[in-house]
XYZ file of C-alpha atoms in Angstrom:
448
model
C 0.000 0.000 0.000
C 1.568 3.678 -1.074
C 2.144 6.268 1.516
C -0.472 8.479 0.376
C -3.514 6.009 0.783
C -2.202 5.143 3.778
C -2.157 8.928 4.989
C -5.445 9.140 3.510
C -6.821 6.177 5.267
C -5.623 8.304 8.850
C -6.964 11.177 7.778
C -10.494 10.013 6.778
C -10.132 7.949 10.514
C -8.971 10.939 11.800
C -12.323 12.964 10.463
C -14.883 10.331 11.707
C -13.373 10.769 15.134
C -13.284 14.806 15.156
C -17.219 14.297 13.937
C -18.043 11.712 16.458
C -15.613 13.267 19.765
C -15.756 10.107 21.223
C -12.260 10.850 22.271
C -10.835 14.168 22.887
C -10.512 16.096 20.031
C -6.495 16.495 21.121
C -6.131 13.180 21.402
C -7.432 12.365 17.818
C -5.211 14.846 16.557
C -2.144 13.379 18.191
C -2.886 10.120 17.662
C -3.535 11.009 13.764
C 0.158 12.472 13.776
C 2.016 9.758 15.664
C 0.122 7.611 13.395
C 1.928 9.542 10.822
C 5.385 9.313 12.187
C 5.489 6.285 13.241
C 4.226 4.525 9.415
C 5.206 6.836 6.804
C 8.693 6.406 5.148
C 8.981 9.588 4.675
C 8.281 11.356 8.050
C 10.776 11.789 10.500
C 9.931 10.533 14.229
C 10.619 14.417 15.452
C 8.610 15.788 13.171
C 5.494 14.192 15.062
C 6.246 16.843 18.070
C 8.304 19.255 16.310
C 5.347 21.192 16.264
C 4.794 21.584 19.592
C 7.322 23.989 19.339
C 6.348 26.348 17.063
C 5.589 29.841 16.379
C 2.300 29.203 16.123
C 2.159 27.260 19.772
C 4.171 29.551 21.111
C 1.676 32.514 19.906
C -1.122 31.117 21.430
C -0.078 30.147 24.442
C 1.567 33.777 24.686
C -1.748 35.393 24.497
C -3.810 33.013 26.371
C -1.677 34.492 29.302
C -2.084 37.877 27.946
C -5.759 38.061 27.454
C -6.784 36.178 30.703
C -4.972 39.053 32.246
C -7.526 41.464 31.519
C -10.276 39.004 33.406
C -7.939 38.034 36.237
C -7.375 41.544 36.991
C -10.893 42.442 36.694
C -10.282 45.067 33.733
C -12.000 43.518 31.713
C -15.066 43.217 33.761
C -14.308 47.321 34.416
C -15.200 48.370 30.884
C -18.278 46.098 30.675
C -19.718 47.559 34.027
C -18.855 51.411 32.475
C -20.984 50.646 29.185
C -23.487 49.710 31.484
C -24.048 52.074 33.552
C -24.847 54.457 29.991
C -27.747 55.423 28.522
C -27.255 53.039 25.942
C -28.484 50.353 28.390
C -31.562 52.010 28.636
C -32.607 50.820 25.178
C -32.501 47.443 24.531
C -32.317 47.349 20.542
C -29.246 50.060 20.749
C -27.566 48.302 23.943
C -27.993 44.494 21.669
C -25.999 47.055 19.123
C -23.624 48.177 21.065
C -22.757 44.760 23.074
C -22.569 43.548 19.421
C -20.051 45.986 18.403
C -17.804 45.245 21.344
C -17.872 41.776 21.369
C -16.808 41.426 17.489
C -13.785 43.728 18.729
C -13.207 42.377 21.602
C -13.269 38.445 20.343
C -10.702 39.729 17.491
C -8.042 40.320 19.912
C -8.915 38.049 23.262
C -9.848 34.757 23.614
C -13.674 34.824 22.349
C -14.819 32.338 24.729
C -13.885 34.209 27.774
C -15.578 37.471 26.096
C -19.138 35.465 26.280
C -18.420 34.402 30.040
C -18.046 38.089 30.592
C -20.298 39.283 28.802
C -23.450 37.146 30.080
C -23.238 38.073 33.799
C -22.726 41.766 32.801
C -25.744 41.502 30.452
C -27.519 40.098 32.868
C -26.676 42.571 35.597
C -27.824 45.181 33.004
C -31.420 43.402 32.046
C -31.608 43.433 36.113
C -31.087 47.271 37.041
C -33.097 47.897 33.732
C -36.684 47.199 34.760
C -37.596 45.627 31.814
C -36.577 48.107 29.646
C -33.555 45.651 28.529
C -34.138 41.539 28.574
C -31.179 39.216 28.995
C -32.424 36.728 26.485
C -32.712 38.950 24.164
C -29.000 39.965 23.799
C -27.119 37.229 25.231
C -27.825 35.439 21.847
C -26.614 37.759 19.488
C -23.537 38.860 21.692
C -22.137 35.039 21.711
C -22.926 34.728 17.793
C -21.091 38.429 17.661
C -17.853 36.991 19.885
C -17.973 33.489 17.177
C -17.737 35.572 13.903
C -15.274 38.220 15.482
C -12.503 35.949 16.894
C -11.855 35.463 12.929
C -11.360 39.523 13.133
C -7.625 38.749 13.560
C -5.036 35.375 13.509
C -5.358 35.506 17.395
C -8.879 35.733 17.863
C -9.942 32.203 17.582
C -7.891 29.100 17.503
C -9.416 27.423 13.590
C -7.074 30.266 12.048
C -4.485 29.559 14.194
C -4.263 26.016 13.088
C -4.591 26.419 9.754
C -1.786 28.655 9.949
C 0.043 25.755 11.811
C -0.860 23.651 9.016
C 0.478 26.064 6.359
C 3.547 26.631 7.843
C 4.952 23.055 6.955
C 4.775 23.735 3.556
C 8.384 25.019 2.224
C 8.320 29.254 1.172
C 5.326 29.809 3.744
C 7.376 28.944 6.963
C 6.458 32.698 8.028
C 2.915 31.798 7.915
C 0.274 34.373 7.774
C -0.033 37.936 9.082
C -1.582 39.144 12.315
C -3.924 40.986 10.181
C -3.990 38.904 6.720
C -8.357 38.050 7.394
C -9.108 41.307 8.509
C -9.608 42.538 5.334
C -12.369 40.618 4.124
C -13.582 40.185 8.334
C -14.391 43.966 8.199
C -17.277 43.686 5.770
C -18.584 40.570 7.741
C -18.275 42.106 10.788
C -20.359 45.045 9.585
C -22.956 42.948 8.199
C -23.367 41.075 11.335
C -23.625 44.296 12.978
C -26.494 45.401 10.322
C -28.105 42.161 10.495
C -28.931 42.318 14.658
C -29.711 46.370 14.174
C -32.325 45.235 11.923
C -33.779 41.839 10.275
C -31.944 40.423 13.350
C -33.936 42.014 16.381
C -37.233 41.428 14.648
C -36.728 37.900 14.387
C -35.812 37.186 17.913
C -38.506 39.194 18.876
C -40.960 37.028 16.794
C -39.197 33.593 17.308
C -37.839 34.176 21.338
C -41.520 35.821 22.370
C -40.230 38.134 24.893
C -43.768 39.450 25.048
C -45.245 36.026 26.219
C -46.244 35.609 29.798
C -43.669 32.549 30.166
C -40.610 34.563 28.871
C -39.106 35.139 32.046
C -39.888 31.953 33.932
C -36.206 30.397 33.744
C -34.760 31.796 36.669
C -31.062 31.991 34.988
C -31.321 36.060 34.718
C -31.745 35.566 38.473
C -29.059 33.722 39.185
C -26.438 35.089 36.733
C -27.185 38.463 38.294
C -26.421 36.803 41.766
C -23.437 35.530 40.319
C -22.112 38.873 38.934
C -23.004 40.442 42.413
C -20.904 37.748 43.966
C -18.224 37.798 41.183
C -17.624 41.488 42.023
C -17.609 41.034 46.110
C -14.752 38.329 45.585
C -13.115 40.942 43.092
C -13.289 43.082 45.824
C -12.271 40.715 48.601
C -8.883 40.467 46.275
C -8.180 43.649 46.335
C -6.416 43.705 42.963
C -4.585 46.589 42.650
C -5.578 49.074 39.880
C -2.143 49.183 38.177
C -2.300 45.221 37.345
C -5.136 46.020 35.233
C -3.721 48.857 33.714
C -0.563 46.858 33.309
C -2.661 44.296 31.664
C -3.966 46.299 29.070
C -1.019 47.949 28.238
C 0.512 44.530 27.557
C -2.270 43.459 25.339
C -1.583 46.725 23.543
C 1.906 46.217 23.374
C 1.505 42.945 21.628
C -0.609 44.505 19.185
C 1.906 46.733 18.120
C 4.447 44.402 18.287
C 2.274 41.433 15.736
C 2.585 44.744 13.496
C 6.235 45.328 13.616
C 7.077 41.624 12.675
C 5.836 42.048 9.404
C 8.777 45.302 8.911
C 12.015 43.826 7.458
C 14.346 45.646 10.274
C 12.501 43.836 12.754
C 12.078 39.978 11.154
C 15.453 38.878 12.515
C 14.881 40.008 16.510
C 10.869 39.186 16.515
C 8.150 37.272 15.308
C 4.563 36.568 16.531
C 5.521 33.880 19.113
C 8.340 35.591 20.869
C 6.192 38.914 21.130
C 3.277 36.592 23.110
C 5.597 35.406 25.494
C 7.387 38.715 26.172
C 4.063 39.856 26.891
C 3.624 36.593 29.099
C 6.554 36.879 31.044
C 5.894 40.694 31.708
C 2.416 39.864 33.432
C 3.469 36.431 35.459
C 6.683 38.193 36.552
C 4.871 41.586 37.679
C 2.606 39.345 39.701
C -0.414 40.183 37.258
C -0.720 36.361 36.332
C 0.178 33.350 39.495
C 2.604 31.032 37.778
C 0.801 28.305 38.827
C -2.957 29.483 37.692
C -1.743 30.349 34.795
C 0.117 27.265 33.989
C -2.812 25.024 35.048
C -5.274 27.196 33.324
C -3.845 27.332 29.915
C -5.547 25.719 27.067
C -3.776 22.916 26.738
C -6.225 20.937 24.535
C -5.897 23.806 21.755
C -2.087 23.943 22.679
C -2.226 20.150 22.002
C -4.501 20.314 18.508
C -2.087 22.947 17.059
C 1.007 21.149 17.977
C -0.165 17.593 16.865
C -2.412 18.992 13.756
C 1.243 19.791 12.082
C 2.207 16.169 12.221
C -0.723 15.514 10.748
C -0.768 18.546 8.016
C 2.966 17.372 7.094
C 2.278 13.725 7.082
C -0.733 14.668 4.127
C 2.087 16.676 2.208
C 4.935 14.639 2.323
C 3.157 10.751 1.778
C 1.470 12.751 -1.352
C -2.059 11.541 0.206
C -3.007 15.827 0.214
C -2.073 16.323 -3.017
C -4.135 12.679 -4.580
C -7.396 14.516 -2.247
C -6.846 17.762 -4.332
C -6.561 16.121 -7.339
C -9.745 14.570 -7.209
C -11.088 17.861 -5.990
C -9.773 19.681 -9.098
C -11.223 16.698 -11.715
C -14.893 17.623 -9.675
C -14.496 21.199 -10.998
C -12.414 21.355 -14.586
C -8.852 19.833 -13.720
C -6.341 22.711 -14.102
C -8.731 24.818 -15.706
C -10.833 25.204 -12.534
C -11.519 28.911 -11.734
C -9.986 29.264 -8.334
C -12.667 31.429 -7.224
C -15.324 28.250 -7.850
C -12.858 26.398 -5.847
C -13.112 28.678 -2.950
C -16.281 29.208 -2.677
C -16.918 25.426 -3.050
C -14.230 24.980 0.126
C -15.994 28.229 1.880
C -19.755 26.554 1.189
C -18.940 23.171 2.448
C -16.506 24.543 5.225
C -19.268 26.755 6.913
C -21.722 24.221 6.700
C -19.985 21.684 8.502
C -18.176 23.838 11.032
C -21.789 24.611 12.404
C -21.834 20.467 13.598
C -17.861 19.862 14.183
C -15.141 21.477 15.866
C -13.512 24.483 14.069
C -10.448 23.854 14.949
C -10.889 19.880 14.032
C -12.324 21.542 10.602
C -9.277 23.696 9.900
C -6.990 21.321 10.696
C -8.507 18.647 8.065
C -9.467 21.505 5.087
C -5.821 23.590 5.037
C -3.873 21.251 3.721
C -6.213 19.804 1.567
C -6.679 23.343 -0.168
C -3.095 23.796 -0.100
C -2.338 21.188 -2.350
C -5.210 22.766 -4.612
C -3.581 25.863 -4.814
C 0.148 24.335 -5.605
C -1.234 21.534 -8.078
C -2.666 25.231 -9.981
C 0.447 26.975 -9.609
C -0.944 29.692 -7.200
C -0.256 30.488 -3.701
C -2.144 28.973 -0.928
C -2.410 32.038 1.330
C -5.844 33.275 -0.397
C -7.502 29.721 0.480
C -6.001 29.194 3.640
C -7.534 32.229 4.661
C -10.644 32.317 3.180
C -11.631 28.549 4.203
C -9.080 27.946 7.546
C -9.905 31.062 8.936
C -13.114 32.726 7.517
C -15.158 30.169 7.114
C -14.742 27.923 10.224
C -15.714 30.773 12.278
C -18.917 31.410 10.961
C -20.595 28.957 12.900
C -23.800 30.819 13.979
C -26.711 28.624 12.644
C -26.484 25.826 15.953
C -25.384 26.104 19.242
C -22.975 22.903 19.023
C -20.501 24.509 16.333
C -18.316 27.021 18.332
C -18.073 27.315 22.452
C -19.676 30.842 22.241
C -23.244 29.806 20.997
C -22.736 27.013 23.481
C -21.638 28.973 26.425
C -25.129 30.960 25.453
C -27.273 27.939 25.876
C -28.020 27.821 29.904
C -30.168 31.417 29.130
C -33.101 29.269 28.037
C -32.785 28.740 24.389
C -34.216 25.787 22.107
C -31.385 23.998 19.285
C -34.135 25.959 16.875
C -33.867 29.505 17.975
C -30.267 29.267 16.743
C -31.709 27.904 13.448
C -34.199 30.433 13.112
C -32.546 33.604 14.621
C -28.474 32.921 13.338
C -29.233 30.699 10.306
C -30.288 33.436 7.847
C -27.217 35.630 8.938
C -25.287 32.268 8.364
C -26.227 31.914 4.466
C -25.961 36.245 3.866
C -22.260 35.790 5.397
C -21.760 32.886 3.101
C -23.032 34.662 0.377
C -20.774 37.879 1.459
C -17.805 35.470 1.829
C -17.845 33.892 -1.316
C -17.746 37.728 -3.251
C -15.552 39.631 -0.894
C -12.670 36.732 -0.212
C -11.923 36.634 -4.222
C -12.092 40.317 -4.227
C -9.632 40.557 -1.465
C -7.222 38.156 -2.011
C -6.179 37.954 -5.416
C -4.735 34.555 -7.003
């Protein structure tokens, strides 16, 4: 049996397990790359973990540190109890807006997961001091759809880009890997249309389909007891006494890293920093002021995305070297012309398919199995991968607002009260119009 149907045999095991997750979705991923190693000819044994050490890795576990600073030194929480104690919270359809608005910028830049946990208890606390003027249910929904389509604002924002860009990096003449800002560019439109979408069609239909008007709308007592919990969240803020400078410090970090993702891409700066080493500057600034505990931070890190990232690298170059990628793209390519296929067809096809299954599986499973399958597209037409990589590896496994099983943040959203249907109905037509949107604005973008 050749290398590349035996790479393709692990990867199509590989994909039934990241559908079922009867095993960890880290595990899968590791196994699928020791797998790799350990078979193919032409794999080295090291390059099974040599990802582990990568700039991407490195990146992410960087700014895991850096943007749980901002919650573990309550600053975070700070600028979500200022907005509401505005006018704006007065209004329901312009607070949905503006909670909107700040959680697609927020999610860009820190991890969007944590944004929803902060957000819901501050919504909440809102919806309570309100009297009725403002209802929980009614904007915890769009702010963790909001948080899922704006951590693909930026490569940090969610982890799908971030392993794609794991995945790309294996190939030879992309080593560098993608920008800190490469998706923003077509994200801005998206972002825009999401923010359109709830202003508008949006709010009417979760007024229709949620029934805040009904006499049972407020009979789950979770507004209750998240505002309870937000009360109690800010007495054991207080109890710690966090000094104000730590948060402060925090942002100014976050800032700093910013600025710094920016300057790697300037020629006088490549050979002193890239991406990784400005994350754990940042990192070693906050857990050596004190802002982050060594040990909390060490044994709250993501290690199951750390894991994926590391492992999905194997398992990207295991697909490239056997040849198994490029046979899948092949067969791809003979679906739509051979190597007279109009790239653009091609990625819409991979943004289509991508965004509908990323709404059932793990994004970060999804990226991991679609990048280097698109890569070898883009080589076997003589055109670089970057356009694809970002269009399906980071765009479109992040638009996962149509169920509340494709992303954490719909998930996280889920204990408010809400049927599997009122994600169908409210975040499935703004699932097909940023389909739609993707599929003109990523060939606009990103030329071939």
């Amino acid at each position: 049996m050749s290398s590349s149907t035996i790479a393709i045999i692990i990867t199509i095991l590989a994909i039934i397990s990241f559908v079922l997750e009867k095993i960890p979705l880290a595990m899968t991923a590791l196994i699928a790359s020791l797998a790799m190693g350990i078979i193919l000819p032409e794999m080295q044994l090291s390059d099974v973990y040599a990802g582990f050490a990568s700039t991407t890795v490195m990146m992410v576990a960087g700014m895991c540190i850096v943007g749980n600073a901002l919650f573990e030194t309550g600053m975070a929480e700070k600028i979500g109890e200022k907005i509401g104690e505005t006018k704006i919270a007065k209004n329901e359809r312009l607070f949905t807006l503006v909670v909107v608005v700040i959680c697609l910028i927020m999610s860009a830049f820190l991890s969007n997961s944590g944004t929803i946990a902060m957000w819901m208890p501050l919504i909440a606390a809102v919806a309570a001091k309100s009297k009725g003027s403002v209802r929980s249910k009614m904007v915890i929904l769009p702010a963790g759809i909001a948080c899922a389509i704006g951590g693909a604002g930026t490569l940090v924002g969610s982890t799908s880009q971030q392993t794609a860009n794991a995945a790309l990096i294996t190939y030879k003449g992309y080593e560098d890997g993608l920008g800190l800002f490469d998706q923003t560019a077509v994200m801005i439109p998206l972002c825009l249309i999401t923010i359109v979408y709830f202003a508008t069609v949006g709010y009417s239909l979760m007024k229709k389909v949620l029934k805040p008007e009904a006499p049972g709308f407020n009979d789950n007592n979770y507004f209750a007891q998240i505002a309870a919990a937000s009360a109690e969240n800010s007495e054991k803020t207080e109890k710690k006494d966090v000094p104000a400078w730590k948060g402060w410090l925090s942002l100014i970090v976050l800032i700093g890293c910013i600025i710094g993702f920016i300057l790697t891409g300037q020629p006088m700066f490549k050979p002193y920093l890239n991406v990784g080493i400005v994350a754990l500057i940042g990192a070693t600034i906050l857990i050596v002021t004190g802002c982050m505990p060594l040990k909390k931070t060490l044994a709250e890190l993501d290690w199951n995305t750390l894991v994926i990232l590391g492992a999905a690298q194997g398992f990207a170059l295991g697909l490239n070297v056997s040849g198994g990628g490029k046979v899948i793209a092949e067969a791809i390519l003979k679906l739509f012309g051979g190597s007279s296929a109009s790239p653009a067809v091609l990625m819409a096809a991979g943004i289509v398919v991508t965004t509908v299954l990323t709404n059932f599986m793990s994004n970060t499973a999804l990226a991991a199995m679609m990048t280097p399958i698109y890569v070898e597209i883009a080589l076997s037409l003589g055109i670089s991968p970057i356009p694809f990589v970002i269009a399906v590896g980071a765009v479109a496994t992040n638009l996962a607002c149509a169920t509340p099983v494709g992303t954490p943040c719909c998930t996280q959203t889920l204990p408010a009260g809400y049927k599997y249907m009122d994600y169908v109905k409210i975040g499935g037509p703004l699932c097909i119009i940023l389909i739609i949107a993707a599929c003109i604005f990523c060939p606009m973008f990103y030329h071939f």
